[in-house]
Amino acid sequence: FGLSIGRASLRAIEVDSRGRVKTSVEVAVPDGIAENGVILNKNLFIDLLTQIIQKGKFSTPYVAVCFSEVFAYVREYTLPVISKKDLSEAVSWNISDLIPFPKDEIYFDWKLVYANETEYKVMVVAIQRKILEPLIEALTKAGLKPLRFEPGTSAAARLVSLKAGESVLIVEINRKGAYVVLVQQTKIIFTTVVTYTQEDTSETYLTNIVQTITEISQYYKNKGLLTEVTTSVLLSGELATNEWASALSQRLTYPVKILQISAVSPAFNKAYIAAVGKIGPPEDADSINLLPPAIQRRYDQERADAFYSSLLLRSGTVLLLYV
């Protein structure tokens, strides 16, 4: 199942083998449970996860987790064409130049987004260990087994299918802030946060979102990376409603639509995409997975142990039949 962790709520969706929703649940997250992404009250967070599990009655403990993009660092990195098996080492050697933290303070992964005869372009994503490790501990103590961690920006890019030259501004509007992500094909070009405080009115919030979209689009139009006729705006999140779509349409020159997945509320979009997305190990070149390598190795060992146990059991059965 997929779990989306937001400032105001936890949302989870389990899907069947055909991607159909089996169950969707959410619980509210109280203020003060975390600060700057770091869980402060671990026991309370474990209680919230337990509530999600009890409400969802999930058929599996394995979960793909999507967390807020505000705590992730996304960079594009260009390399000359080298052996793909050497790409990981090349990114690792240069990670300190890409991410503003020492290498031993982060988990990072990369995804190949473009290749031609002379160069590769990869998207590098990182998160601080002090944010991810308490989250992993809480998930584990709640009885869950995380298979993938990724920021909402990475999930958002998979929500849309774009042709060459097309751009989309995905605007996730929530009650405690909004995220604006510029996507071209499968590439995340830019992401930013629009804050919403208790002092703000709905009109102020709307104005700030419009200003952010306008500034981003103008900047990338000036760079020749975005054109008016090939750009659109998609709304997601808790406040992705017809009222908000109409209000934004009146203030923007781009077409505005709600990012609606069949049988899924827009508030659950990221939980859904986490649930249905391909899960590859961290070293997979086609996906982002910030799962710590030590956990991946443990899963690999568990799978190998289960395979050999099953093989021994089958062998014993065959020998017994011959006795």
PDB file of C-alpha atoms in Angstrom:
ATOM      1  CA  PHE A   1       0.000   0.000   0.000  1.00  0.00           C
ATOM      2  CA  GLY A   2       1.012   3.632  -0.388  1.00  0.00           C
ATOM      3  CA  LEU A   3       1.409   6.063   2.500  1.00  0.00           C
ATOM      4  CA  SER A   4       1.562   9.829   2.065  1.00  0.00           C
ATOM      5  CA  ILE A   5       2.929  11.801   5.013  1.00  0.00           C
ATOM      6  CA  GLY A   6       1.813  15.422   5.164  1.00  0.00           C
ATOM      7  CA  ARG A   7       1.923  18.205   7.714  1.00  0.00           C
ATOM      8  CA  ALA A   8      -1.782  17.859   8.543  1.00  0.00           C
ATOM      9  CA  SER A   9      -2.548  14.203   7.859  1.00  0.00           C
ATOM     10  CA  LEU A  10      -1.420  10.698   7.027  1.00  0.00           C
ATOM     11  CA  ARG A  11      -3.187   9.133   4.045  1.00  0.00           C
ATOM     12  CA  ALA A  12      -2.950   5.553   2.847  1.00  0.00           C
ATOM     13  CA  ILE A  13      -4.313   3.594  -0.090  1.00  0.00           C
ATOM     14  CA  GLU A  14      -4.077  -0.121  -0.826  1.00  0.00           C
ATOM     15  CA  VAL A  15      -4.556  -1.276  -4.413  1.00  0.00           C
ATOM     16  CA  ASP A  16      -5.028  -4.674  -5.967  1.00  0.00           C
ATOM     17  CA  SER A  17      -2.884  -6.174  -8.743  1.00  0.00           C
ATOM     18  CA  ARG A  18      -4.818  -4.169 -11.362  1.00  0.00           C
ATOM     19  CA  GLY A  19      -4.381  -0.848  -9.578  1.00  0.00           C
ATOM     20  CA  ARG A  20      -7.938  -0.702  -8.277  1.00  0.00           C
ATOM     21  CA  VAL A  21      -8.410   0.882  -4.852  1.00  0.00           C
ATOM     22  CA  LYS A  22      -9.208  -1.637  -2.126  1.00  0.00           C
ATOM     23  CA  THR A  23      -9.206   0.803   0.774  1.00  0.00           C
ATOM     24  CA  SER A  24      -8.302   4.417   1.540  1.00  0.00           C
ATOM     25  CA  VAL A  25      -7.934   5.895   5.025  1.00  0.00           C
ATOM     26  CA  GLU A  26      -6.555   8.996   6.711  1.00  0.00           C
ATOM     27  CA  VAL A  27      -5.800  10.296  10.179  1.00  0.00           C
ATOM     28  CA  ALA A  28      -5.118  13.858  11.263  1.00  0.00           C
ATOM     29  CA  VAL A  29      -1.611  14.822  12.393  1.00  0.00           C
ATOM     30  CA  PRO A  30      -1.593  17.156  15.418  1.00  0.00           C
ATOM     31  CA  ASP A  31       0.592  20.241  15.519  1.00  0.00           C
ATOM     32  CA  GLY A  32       4.003  19.903  17.120  1.00  0.00           C
ATOM     33  CA  ILE A  33       4.601  16.248  16.275  1.00  0.00           C
ATOM     34  CA  ALA A  34       7.586  17.216  14.109  1.00  0.00           C
ATOM     35  CA  GLU A  35       9.866  20.175  13.569  1.00  0.00           C
ATOM     36  CA  ASN A  36      11.618  20.840  10.260  1.00  0.00           C
ATOM     37  CA  GLY A  37      10.716  17.315   9.218  1.00  0.00           C
ATOM     38  CA  VAL A  38      12.279  15.637  12.268  1.00  0.00           C
ATOM     39  CA  ILE A  39       9.809  13.597  14.344  1.00  0.00           C
ATOM     40  CA  LEU A  40       9.808  14.924  17.915  1.00  0.00           C
ATOM     41  CA  ASN A  41       7.120  12.717  19.444  1.00  0.00           C
ATOM     42  CA  LYS A  42       7.924   9.250  18.154  1.00  0.00           C
ATOM     43  CA  ASN A  43       5.388   7.446  20.332  1.00  0.00           C
ATOM     44  CA  LEU A  44       2.533   9.654  19.133  1.00  0.00           C
ATOM     45  CA  PHE A  45       3.593   9.149  15.525  1.00  0.00           C
ATOM     46  CA  ILE A  46       3.632   5.368  16.048  1.00  0.00           C
ATOM     47  CA  ASP A  47       0.095   5.667  17.481  1.00  0.00           C
ATOM     48  CA  LEU A  48      -1.016   7.489  14.307  1.00  0.00           C
ATOM     49  CA  LEU A  49       0.509   4.757  12.140  1.00  0.00           C
ATOM     50  CA  THR A  50      -1.253   2.134  14.245  1.00  0.00           C
ATOM     51  CA  GLN A  51      -4.548   3.962  13.687  1.00  0.00           C
ATOM     52  CA  ILE A  52      -3.938   3.953   9.918  1.00  0.00           C
ATOM     53  CA  ILE A  53      -3.213   0.219   9.986  1.00  0.00           C
ATOM     54  CA  GLN A  54      -6.305  -0.573  12.070  1.00  0.00           C
ATOM     55  CA  LYS A  55      -8.578   1.554   9.887  1.00  0.00           C
ATOM     56  CA  GLY A  56      -7.134   0.288   6.601  1.00  0.00           C
ATOM     57  CA  LYS A  57      -7.004  -3.427   7.513  1.00  0.00           C
ATOM     58  CA  PHE A  58      -4.239  -3.739   4.910  1.00  0.00           C
ATOM     59  CA  SER A  59      -3.429  -7.182   3.581  1.00  0.00           C
ATOM     60  CA  THR A  60       0.319  -6.465   3.603  1.00  0.00           C
ATOM     61  CA  PRO A  61       2.855  -4.791   5.904  1.00  0.00           C
ATOM     62  CA  TYR A  62       4.894  -3.637   2.882  1.00  0.00           C
ATOM     63  CA  VAL A  63       4.510   0.067   2.225  1.00  0.00           C
ATOM     64  CA  ALA A  64       5.786   2.671  -0.245  1.00  0.00           C
ATOM     65  CA  VAL A  65       6.161   6.033   1.477  1.00  0.00           C
ATOM     66  CA  CYS A  66       5.817   9.499  -0.012  1.00  0.00           C
ATOM     67  CA  PHE A  67       6.942  12.418   2.156  1.00  0.00           C
ATOM     68  CA  SER A  68       6.785  16.196   1.799  1.00  0.00           C
ATOM     69  CA  GLU A  69       9.033  17.620  -0.901  1.00  0.00           C
ATOM     70  CA  VAL A  70       9.996  20.504   1.367  1.00  0.00           C
ATOM     71  CA  PHE A  71      12.425  18.130   3.126  1.00  0.00           C
ATOM     72  CA  ALA A  72      14.014  16.785  -0.053  1.00  0.00           C
ATOM     73  CA  TYR A  73      16.786  18.164  -2.230  1.00  0.00           C
ATOM     74  CA  VAL A  74      16.427  17.633  -5.977  1.00  0.00           C
ATOM     75  CA  ARG A  75      19.221  18.436  -8.417  1.00  0.00           C
ATOM     76  CA  GLU A  76      19.922  17.685 -12.068  1.00  0.00           C
ATOM     77  CA  TYR A  77      23.417  16.480 -12.891  1.00  0.00           C
ATOM     78  CA  THR A  78      24.965  16.097 -16.347  1.00  0.00           C
ATOM     79  CA  LEU A  79      27.698  13.533 -17.024  1.00  0.00           C
ATOM     80  CA  PRO A  80      29.539  12.351 -20.117  1.00  0.00           C
ATOM     81  CA  VAL A  81      28.480   8.976 -21.452  1.00  0.00           C
ATOM     82  CA  ILE A  82      30.086   6.275 -19.337  1.00  0.00           C
ATOM     83  CA  SER A  83      29.263   2.710 -18.454  1.00  0.00           C
ATOM     84  CA  LYS A  84      25.916   2.616 -16.654  1.00  0.00           C
ATOM     85  CA  LYS A  85      27.444   0.524 -13.901  1.00  0.00           C
ATOM     86  CA  ASP A  86      29.836   3.439 -13.267  1.00  0.00           C
ATOM     87  CA  LEU A  87      27.060   6.039 -13.038  1.00  0.00           C
ATOM     88  CA  SER A  88      26.371   5.351  -9.359  1.00  0.00           C
ATOM     89  CA  GLU A  89      30.031   5.813  -8.477  1.00  0.00           C
ATOM     90  CA  ALA A  90      30.222   9.040 -10.492  1.00  0.00           C
ATOM     91  CA  VAL A  91      27.158  10.497  -8.751  1.00  0.00           C
ATOM     92  CA  SER A  92      28.484   9.376  -5.363  1.00  0.00           C
ATOM     93  CA  TRP A  93      31.848  11.044  -5.938  1.00  0.00           C
ATOM     94  CA  ASN A  94      30.155  14.363  -6.768  1.00  0.00           C
ATOM     95  CA  ILE A  95      27.268  14.300  -4.299  1.00  0.00           C
ATOM     96  CA  SER A  96      28.892  16.850  -1.970  1.00  0.00           C
ATOM     97  CA  ASP A  97      28.925  19.396  -4.815  1.00  0.00           C
ATOM     98  CA  LEU A  98      25.219  18.820  -5.496  1.00  0.00           C
ATOM     99  CA  ILE A  99      23.688  18.629  -2.018  1.00  0.00           C
ATOM    100  CA  PRO A 100      24.450  21.164   0.783  1.00  0.00           C
ATOM    101  CA  PHE A 101      25.206  18.523   3.422  1.00  0.00           C
ATOM    102  CA  PRO A 102      28.094  16.137   4.075  1.00  0.00           C
ATOM    103  CA  LYS A 103      27.683  12.794   2.365  1.00  0.00           C
ATOM    104  CA  ASP A 104      27.485  10.916   5.671  1.00  0.00           C
ATOM    105  CA  GLU A 105      24.477  13.040   6.756  1.00  0.00           C
ATOM    106  CA  ILE A 106      22.190  12.150   3.844  1.00  0.00           C
ATOM    107  CA  TYR A 107      20.596   9.313   1.934  1.00  0.00           C
ATOM    108  CA  PHE A 108      20.498   9.901  -1.798  1.00  0.00           C
ATOM    109  CA  ASP A 109      19.426   8.230  -5.008  1.00  0.00           C
ATOM    110  CA  TRP A 110      19.368   9.148  -8.675  1.00  0.00           C
ATOM    111  CA  LYS A 111      17.304   8.458 -11.774  1.00  0.00           C
ATOM    112  CA  LEU A 112      18.384   8.616 -15.414  1.00  0.00           C
ATOM    113  CA  VAL A 113      16.106  11.150 -17.131  1.00  0.00           C
ATOM    114  CA  TYR A 114      17.875  11.820 -20.457  1.00  0.00           C
ATOM    115  CA  ALA A 115      20.559  10.267 -22.612  1.00  0.00           C
ATOM    116  CA  ASN A 116      22.081  10.965 -26.017  1.00  0.00           C
ATOM    117  CA  GLU A 117      25.316  10.027 -27.755  1.00  0.00           C
ATOM    118  CA  THR A 118      27.463  12.378 -25.670  1.00  0.00           C
ATOM    119  CA  GLU A 119      25.850  12.860 -22.251  1.00  0.00           C
ATOM    120  CA  TYR A 120      23.585  11.547 -19.522  1.00  0.00           C
ATOM    121  CA  LYS A 121      21.309  13.669 -17.362  1.00  0.00           C
ATOM    122  CA  VAL A 122      20.295  12.292 -13.996  1.00  0.00           C
ATOM    123  CA  MET A 123      17.928  13.584 -11.328  1.00  0.00           C
ATOM    124  CA  VAL A 124      19.557  13.335  -7.910  1.00  0.00           C
ATOM    125  CA  VAL A 125      17.350  13.330  -4.800  1.00  0.00           C
ATOM    126  CA  ALA A 126      18.550  13.458  -1.190  1.00  0.00           C
ATOM    127  CA  ILE A 127      17.122  13.609   2.319  1.00  0.00           C
ATOM    128  CA  GLN A 128      18.879  14.159   5.637  1.00  0.00           C
ATOM    129  CA  ARG A 129      19.407  11.049   7.746  1.00  0.00           C
ATOM    130  CA  LYS A 130      18.063  12.832  10.829  1.00  0.00           C
ATOM    131  CA  ILE A 131      14.686  13.091   9.051  1.00  0.00           C
ATOM    132  CA  LEU A 132      14.487   9.639   7.494  1.00  0.00           C
ATOM    133  CA  GLU A 133      15.904   7.435  10.255  1.00  0.00           C
ATOM    134  CA  PRO A 134      13.303   8.329  12.971  1.00  0.00           C
ATOM    135  CA  LEU A 135      10.590   7.787  10.351  1.00  0.00           C
ATOM    136  CA  ILE A 136      11.951   4.328   9.529  1.00  0.00           C
ATOM    137  CA  GLU A 137      12.138   3.470  13.222  1.00  0.00           C
ATOM    138  CA  ALA A 138       8.500   4.510  13.750  1.00  0.00           C
ATOM    139  CA  LEU A 139       7.278   2.545  10.714  1.00  0.00           C
ATOM    140  CA  THR A 140       9.164  -0.546  11.871  1.00  0.00           C
ATOM    141  CA  LYS A 141       7.849  -0.326  15.434  1.00  0.00           C
ATOM    142  CA  ALA A 142       4.323  -0.046  14.026  1.00  0.00           C
ATOM    143  CA  GLY A 143       4.897  -3.383  12.270  1.00  0.00           C
ATOM    144  CA  LEU A 144       5.403  -2.025   8.748  1.00  0.00           C
ATOM    145  CA  LYS A 145       8.106  -2.821   6.210  1.00  0.00           C
ATOM    146  CA  PRO A 146       8.982   0.175   4.017  1.00  0.00           C
ATOM    147  CA  LEU A 147      10.040  -0.676   0.468  1.00  0.00           C
ATOM    148  CA  ARG A 148      10.479   2.811  -0.965  1.00  0.00           C
ATOM    149  CA  PHE A 149      10.834   6.403   0.203  1.00  0.00           C
ATOM    150  CA  GLU A 150      10.445   9.283  -2.218  1.00  0.00           C
ATOM    151  CA  PRO A 151       9.499  12.968  -2.053  1.00  0.00           C
ATOM    152  CA  GLY A 152       6.219  14.233  -3.428  1.00  0.00           C
ATOM    153  CA  THR A 153       8.037  15.877  -6.331  1.00  0.00           C
ATOM    154  CA  SER A 154       9.182  12.502  -7.610  1.00  0.00           C
ATOM    155  CA  ALA A 155       5.682  11.053  -7.237  1.00  0.00           C
ATOM    156  CA  ALA A 156       4.144  14.105  -8.896  1.00  0.00           C
ATOM    157  CA  ALA A 157       6.256  13.625 -12.013  1.00  0.00           C
ATOM    158  CA  ARG A 158       4.744  10.155 -12.441  1.00  0.00           C
ATOM    159  CA  LEU A 159       1.196  11.497 -12.200  1.00  0.00           C
ATOM    160  CA  VAL A 160       1.327  13.054 -15.649  1.00  0.00           C
ATOM    161  CA  SER A 161       2.163  11.925 -19.159  1.00  0.00           C
ATOM    162  CA  LEU A 162       3.651  14.689 -21.292  1.00  0.00           C
ATOM    163  CA  LYS A 163       4.786  14.912 -24.888  1.00  0.00           C
ATOM    164  CA  ALA A 164       8.067  16.486 -25.957  1.00  0.00           C
ATOM    165  CA  GLY A 165       7.979  20.243 -25.365  1.00  0.00           C
ATOM    166  CA  GLU A 166       4.999  20.134 -22.999  1.00  0.00           C
ATOM    167  CA  SER A 167       5.166  21.519 -19.471  1.00  0.00           C
ATOM    168  CA  VAL A 168       2.859  21.253 -16.492  1.00  0.00           C
ATOM    169  CA  LEU A 169       2.760  23.093 -13.194  1.00  0.00           C
ATOM    170  CA  ILE A 170       1.408  20.702 -10.592  1.00  0.00           C
ATOM    171  CA  VAL A 171      -0.031  22.688  -7.701  1.00  0.00           C
ATOM    172  CA  GLU A 172      -0.766  20.685  -4.561  1.00  0.00           C
ATOM    173  CA  ILE A 173      -2.983  22.866  -2.370  1.00  0.00           C
ATOM    174  CA  ASN A 174      -3.352  21.801   1.253  1.00  0.00           C
ATOM    175  CA  ARG A 175      -4.715  23.479   4.348  1.00  0.00           C
ATOM    176  CA  LYS A 176      -1.245  24.151   5.735  1.00  0.00           C
ATOM    177  CA  GLY A 177       0.607  25.134   2.587  1.00  0.00           C
ATOM    178  CA  ALA A 178       0.982  24.446  -1.114  1.00  0.00           C
ATOM    179  CA  TYR A 179       3.675  22.976  -3.352  1.00  0.00           C
ATOM    180  CA  VAL A 180       4.294  24.032  -6.937  1.00  0.00           C
ATOM    181  CA  VAL A 181       6.239  21.629  -9.156  1.00  0.00           C
ATOM    182  CA  LEU A 182       7.256  22.338 -12.751  1.00  0.00           C
ATOM    183  CA  VAL A 183       7.502  19.120 -14.767  1.00  0.00           C
ATOM    184  CA  GLN A 184       8.621  18.585 -18.354  1.00  0.00           C
ATOM    185  CA  GLN A 185       8.105  15.028 -19.595  1.00  0.00           C
ATOM    186  CA  THR A 186       9.589  12.985 -16.716  1.00  0.00           C
ATOM    187  CA  LYS A 187      11.925  15.745 -15.499  1.00  0.00           C
ATOM    188  CA  ILE A 188      11.340  17.882 -12.417  1.00  0.00           C
ATOM    189  CA  ILE A 189      12.565  21.325 -13.398  1.00  0.00           C
ATOM    190  CA  PHE A 190      11.727  23.270 -10.256  1.00  0.00           C
ATOM    191  CA  THR A 191       9.781  22.946  -7.015  1.00  0.00           C
ATOM    192  CA  THR A 192       8.873  25.442  -4.325  1.00  0.00           C
ATOM    193  CA  VAL A 193       6.647  25.901  -1.279  1.00  0.00           C
ATOM    194  CA  VAL A 194       3.866  28.426  -0.705  1.00  0.00           C
ATOM    195  CA  THR A 195       3.288  28.926   3.011  1.00  0.00           C
ATOM    196  CA  TYR A 196      -0.106  29.429   4.616  1.00  0.00           C
ATOM    197  CA  THR A 197      -0.281  30.823   8.131  1.00  0.00           C
ATOM    198  CA  GLN A 198      -3.132  31.472  10.541  1.00  0.00           C
ATOM    199  CA  GLU A 199      -2.921  35.166   9.688  1.00  0.00           C
ATOM    200  CA  ASP A 200      -3.513  34.507   5.971  1.00  0.00           C
ATOM    201  CA  THR A 201      -6.959  34.629   4.417  1.00  0.00           C
ATOM    202  CA  SER A 202      -8.075  32.400   1.546  1.00  0.00           C
ATOM    203  CA  GLU A 203      -7.660  35.407  -0.748  1.00  0.00           C
ATOM    204  CA  THR A 204      -4.081  35.958   0.449  1.00  0.00           C
ATOM    205  CA  TYR A 205      -3.323  32.271  -0.042  1.00  0.00           C
ATOM    206  CA  LEU A 206      -4.744  32.369  -3.561  1.00  0.00           C
ATOM    207  CA  THR A 207      -2.777  35.523  -4.399  1.00  0.00           C
ATOM    208  CA  ASN A 208       0.482  33.965  -3.169  1.00  0.00           C
ATOM    209  CA  ILE A 209      -0.098  30.817  -5.228  1.00  0.00           C
ATOM    210  CA  VAL A 210      -0.854  32.859  -8.365  1.00  0.00           C
ATOM    211  CA  GLN A 211       2.242  34.998  -7.813  1.00  0.00           C
ATOM    212  CA  THR A 212       4.416  31.908  -7.373  1.00  0.00           C
ATOM    213  CA  ILE A 213       3.098  30.277 -10.553  1.00  0.00           C
ATOM    214  CA  THR A 214       3.548  33.523 -12.491  1.00  0.00           C
ATOM    215  CA  GLU A 215       7.126  34.033 -11.309  1.00  0.00           C
ATOM    216  CA  ILE A 216       8.155  30.451 -12.056  1.00  0.00           C
ATOM    217  CA  SER A 217       6.611  30.426 -15.522  1.00  0.00           C
ATOM    218  CA  GLN A 218       8.037  33.844 -16.431  1.00  0.00           C
ATOM    219  CA  TYR A 219      11.523  32.827 -15.339  1.00  0.00           C
ATOM    220  CA  TYR A 220      11.497  29.657 -17.443  1.00  0.00           C
ATOM    221  CA  LYS A 221       9.874  31.424 -20.401  1.00  0.00           C
ATOM    222  CA  ASN A 222      12.757  33.908 -20.338  1.00  0.00           C
ATOM    223  CA  LYS A 223      15.178  30.954 -20.388  1.00  0.00           C
ATOM    224  CA  GLY A 224      13.369  29.491 -23.400  1.00  0.00           C
ATOM    225  CA  LEU A 225      12.358  26.334 -21.530  1.00  0.00           C
ATOM    226  CA  LEU A 226       8.637  27.017 -21.329  1.00  0.00           C
ATOM    227  CA  THR A 227       6.016  28.369 -23.742  1.00  0.00           C
ATOM    228  CA  GLU A 228       2.523  29.602 -22.986  1.00  0.00           C
ATOM    229  CA  VAL A 229       0.752  27.390 -25.521  1.00  0.00           C
ATOM    230  CA  THR A 230       2.318  24.136 -24.275  1.00  0.00           C
ATOM    231  CA  THR A 231       1.905  24.731 -20.544  1.00  0.00           C
ATOM    232  CA  SER A 232      -0.979  23.841 -18.235  1.00  0.00           C
ATOM    233  CA  VAL A 233      -1.745  23.789 -14.512  1.00  0.00           C
ATOM    234  CA  LEU A 234      -2.965  20.719 -12.629  1.00  0.00           C
ATOM    235  CA  LEU A 235      -4.393  20.917  -9.115  1.00  0.00           C
ATOM    236  CA  SER A 236      -3.925  18.215  -6.510  1.00  0.00           C
ATOM    237  CA  GLY A 237      -4.235  17.966  -2.733  1.00  0.00           C
ATOM    238  CA  GLU A 238      -6.877  18.620  -0.092  1.00  0.00           C
ATOM    239  CA  LEU A 239      -8.160  21.844  -1.666  1.00  0.00           C
ATOM    240  CA  ALA A 240      -8.153  20.714  -5.292  1.00  0.00           C
ATOM    241  CA  THR A 241     -11.778  21.719  -5.843  1.00  0.00           C
ATOM    242  CA  ASN A 242     -13.802  23.260  -8.657  1.00  0.00           C
ATOM    243  CA  GLU A 243     -13.887  26.524  -6.682  1.00  0.00           C
ATOM    244  CA  TRP A 244     -10.097  26.722  -6.506  1.00  0.00           C
ATOM    245  CA  ALA A 245      -9.733  25.700 -10.158  1.00  0.00           C
ATOM    246  CA  SER A 246     -12.168  28.433 -11.194  1.00  0.00           C
ATOM    247  CA  ALA A 247     -10.434  31.073  -9.058  1.00  0.00           C
ATOM    248  CA  LEU A 248      -7.015  30.217 -10.493  1.00  0.00           C
ATOM    249  CA  SER A 249      -8.351  30.109 -14.068  1.00  0.00           C
ATOM    250  CA  GLN A 250      -9.557  33.691 -13.713  1.00  0.00           C
ATOM    251  CA  ARG A 251      -6.076  34.882 -12.699  1.00  0.00           C
ATOM    252  CA  LEU A 252      -3.819  32.752 -14.903  1.00  0.00           C
ATOM    253  CA  THR A 253      -3.352  32.543 -18.642  1.00  0.00           C
ATOM    254  CA  TYR A 254      -2.884  28.763 -18.543  1.00  0.00           C
ATOM    255  CA  PRO A 255      -5.643  26.147 -18.613  1.00  0.00           C
ATOM    256  CA  VAL A 256      -6.323  24.834 -15.103  1.00  0.00           C
ATOM    257  CA  LYS A 257      -7.651  21.349 -14.371  1.00  0.00           C
ATOM    258  CA  ILE A 258      -7.979  19.105 -11.344  1.00  0.00           C
ATOM    259  CA  LEU A 259      -5.641  16.125 -11.371  1.00  0.00           C
ATOM    260  CA  GLN A 260      -8.301  13.490 -10.891  1.00  0.00           C
ATOM    261  CA  ILE A 261      -7.466   9.798 -10.734  1.00  0.00           C
ATOM    262  CA  SER A 262     -10.418   7.450 -11.160  1.00  0.00           C
ATOM    263  CA  ALA A 263     -12.075   6.605  -7.820  1.00  0.00           C
ATOM    264  CA  VAL A 264      -9.465   8.596  -5.869  1.00  0.00           C
ATOM    265  CA  SER A 265      -9.947  11.933  -4.113  1.00  0.00           C
ATOM    266  CA  PRO A 266      -7.276  14.476  -5.159  1.00  0.00           C
ATOM    267  CA  ALA A 267      -6.162  14.535  -1.515  1.00  0.00           C
ATOM    268  CA  PHE A 268      -5.069  10.896  -1.949  1.00  0.00           C
ATOM    269  CA  ASN A 269      -3.224  11.336  -5.258  1.00  0.00           C
ATOM    270  CA  LYS A 270       0.275  10.901  -3.801  1.00  0.00           C
ATOM    271  CA  ALA A 271      -0.705   7.923  -1.655  1.00  0.00           C
ATOM    272  CA  TYR A 272      -2.180   6.294  -4.765  1.00  0.00           C
ATOM    273  CA  ILE A 273       0.834   6.924  -6.961  1.00  0.00           C
ATOM    274  CA  ALA A 274       3.078   5.578  -4.196  1.00  0.00           C
ATOM    275  CA  ALA A 275       0.967   2.410  -4.106  1.00  0.00           C
ATOM    276  CA  VAL A 276       0.922   1.744  -7.859  1.00  0.00           C
ATOM    277  CA  GLY A 277       4.462   2.849  -8.727  1.00  0.00           C
ATOM    278  CA  LYS A 278       7.174   0.436  -9.716  1.00  0.00           C
ATOM    279  CA  ILE A 279       9.389  -0.362  -6.740  1.00  0.00           C
ATOM    280  CA  GLY A 280      13.039  -0.790  -7.635  1.00  0.00           C
ATOM    281  CA  PRO A 281      15.977  -1.061  -5.244  1.00  0.00           C
ATOM    282  CA  PRO A 282      18.034   2.082  -4.578  1.00  0.00           C
ATOM    283  CA  GLU A 283      20.586   1.142  -7.243  1.00  0.00           C
ATOM    284  CA  ASP A 284      17.904   0.953  -9.965  1.00  0.00           C
ATOM    285  CA  ALA A 285      18.607   3.623 -12.621  1.00  0.00           C
ATOM    286  CA  ASP A 286      14.933   4.094 -13.545  1.00  0.00           C
ATOM    287  CA  SER A 287      13.438   5.096 -10.204  1.00  0.00           C
ATOM    288  CA  ILE A 288      14.004   7.124  -7.065  1.00  0.00           C
ATOM    289  CA  ASN A 289      14.180   5.115  -3.848  1.00  0.00           C
ATOM    290  CA  LEU A 290      15.734   6.617  -0.729  1.00  0.00           C
ATOM    291  CA  LEU A 291      15.492   3.351   1.178  1.00  0.00           C
ATOM    292  CA  PRO A 292      18.744   2.995   3.167  1.00  0.00           C
ATOM    293  CA  PRO A 293      21.047   0.367   1.595  1.00  0.00           C
ATOM    294  CA  ALA A 294      21.276  -1.567   4.880  1.00  0.00           C
ATOM    295  CA  ILE A 295      17.518  -2.188   4.843  1.00  0.00           C
ATOM    296  CA  GLN A 296      17.660  -3.254   1.188  1.00  0.00           C
ATOM    297  CA  ARG A 297      20.414  -5.760   2.036  1.00  0.00           C
ATOM    298  CA  ARG A 298      18.324  -7.117   4.914  1.00  0.00           C
ATOM    299  CA  TYR A 299      15.340  -7.614   2.613  1.00  0.00           C
ATOM    300  CA  ASP A 300      17.585  -9.320   0.046  1.00  0.00           C
ATOM    301  CA  GLN A 301      18.874 -11.686   2.742  1.00  0.00           C
ATOM    302  CA  GLU A 302      15.342 -12.419   3.994  1.00  0.00           C
ATOM    303  CA  ARG A 303      14.264 -13.242   0.449  1.00  0.00           C
ATOM    304  CA  ALA A 304      17.272 -15.493  -0.092  1.00  0.00           C
ATOM    305  CA  ASP A 305      16.665 -17.271   3.233  1.00  0.00           C
ATOM    306  CA  ALA A 306      12.997 -17.807   2.343  1.00  0.00           C
ATOM    307  CA  PHE A 307      13.975 -19.200  -1.068  1.00  0.00           C
ATOM    308  CA  TYR A 308      16.470 -21.713   0.338  1.00  0.00           C
ATOM    309  CA  SER A 309      14.082 -22.737   3.123  1.00  0.00           C
ATOM    310  CA  SER A 310      11.424 -23.419   0.504  1.00  0.00           C
ATOM    311  CA  LEU A 311      13.950 -25.310  -1.648  1.00  0.00           C
ATOM    312  CA  LEU A 312      15.011 -27.480   1.303  1.00  0.00           C
ATOM    313  CA  LEU A 313      11.378 -28.174   2.173  1.00  0.00           C
ATOM    314  CA  ARG A 314      10.602 -29.260  -1.398  1.00  0.00           C
ATOM    315  CA  SER A 315      13.750 -31.399  -1.518  1.00  0.00           C
ATOM    316  CA  GLY A 316      12.796 -33.068   1.755  1.00  0.00           C
ATOM    317  CA  THR A 317       9.325 -33.819   0.417  1.00  0.00           C
ATOM    318  CA  VAL A 318      10.772 -35.423  -2.732  1.00  0.00           C
ATOM    319  CA  LEU A 319      13.191 -37.575  -0.668  1.00  0.00           C
ATOM    320  CA  LEU A 320      10.347 -38.633   1.611  1.00  0.00           C
ATOM    321  CA  LEU A 321       8.349 -39.800  -1.393  1.00  0.00           C
ATOM    322  CA  TYR A 322      11.236 -41.996  -2.504  1.00  0.00           C
ATOM    323  CA  VAL A 323      11.747 -43.571   0.925  1.00  0.00           C
TER     324      VAL A 323
END
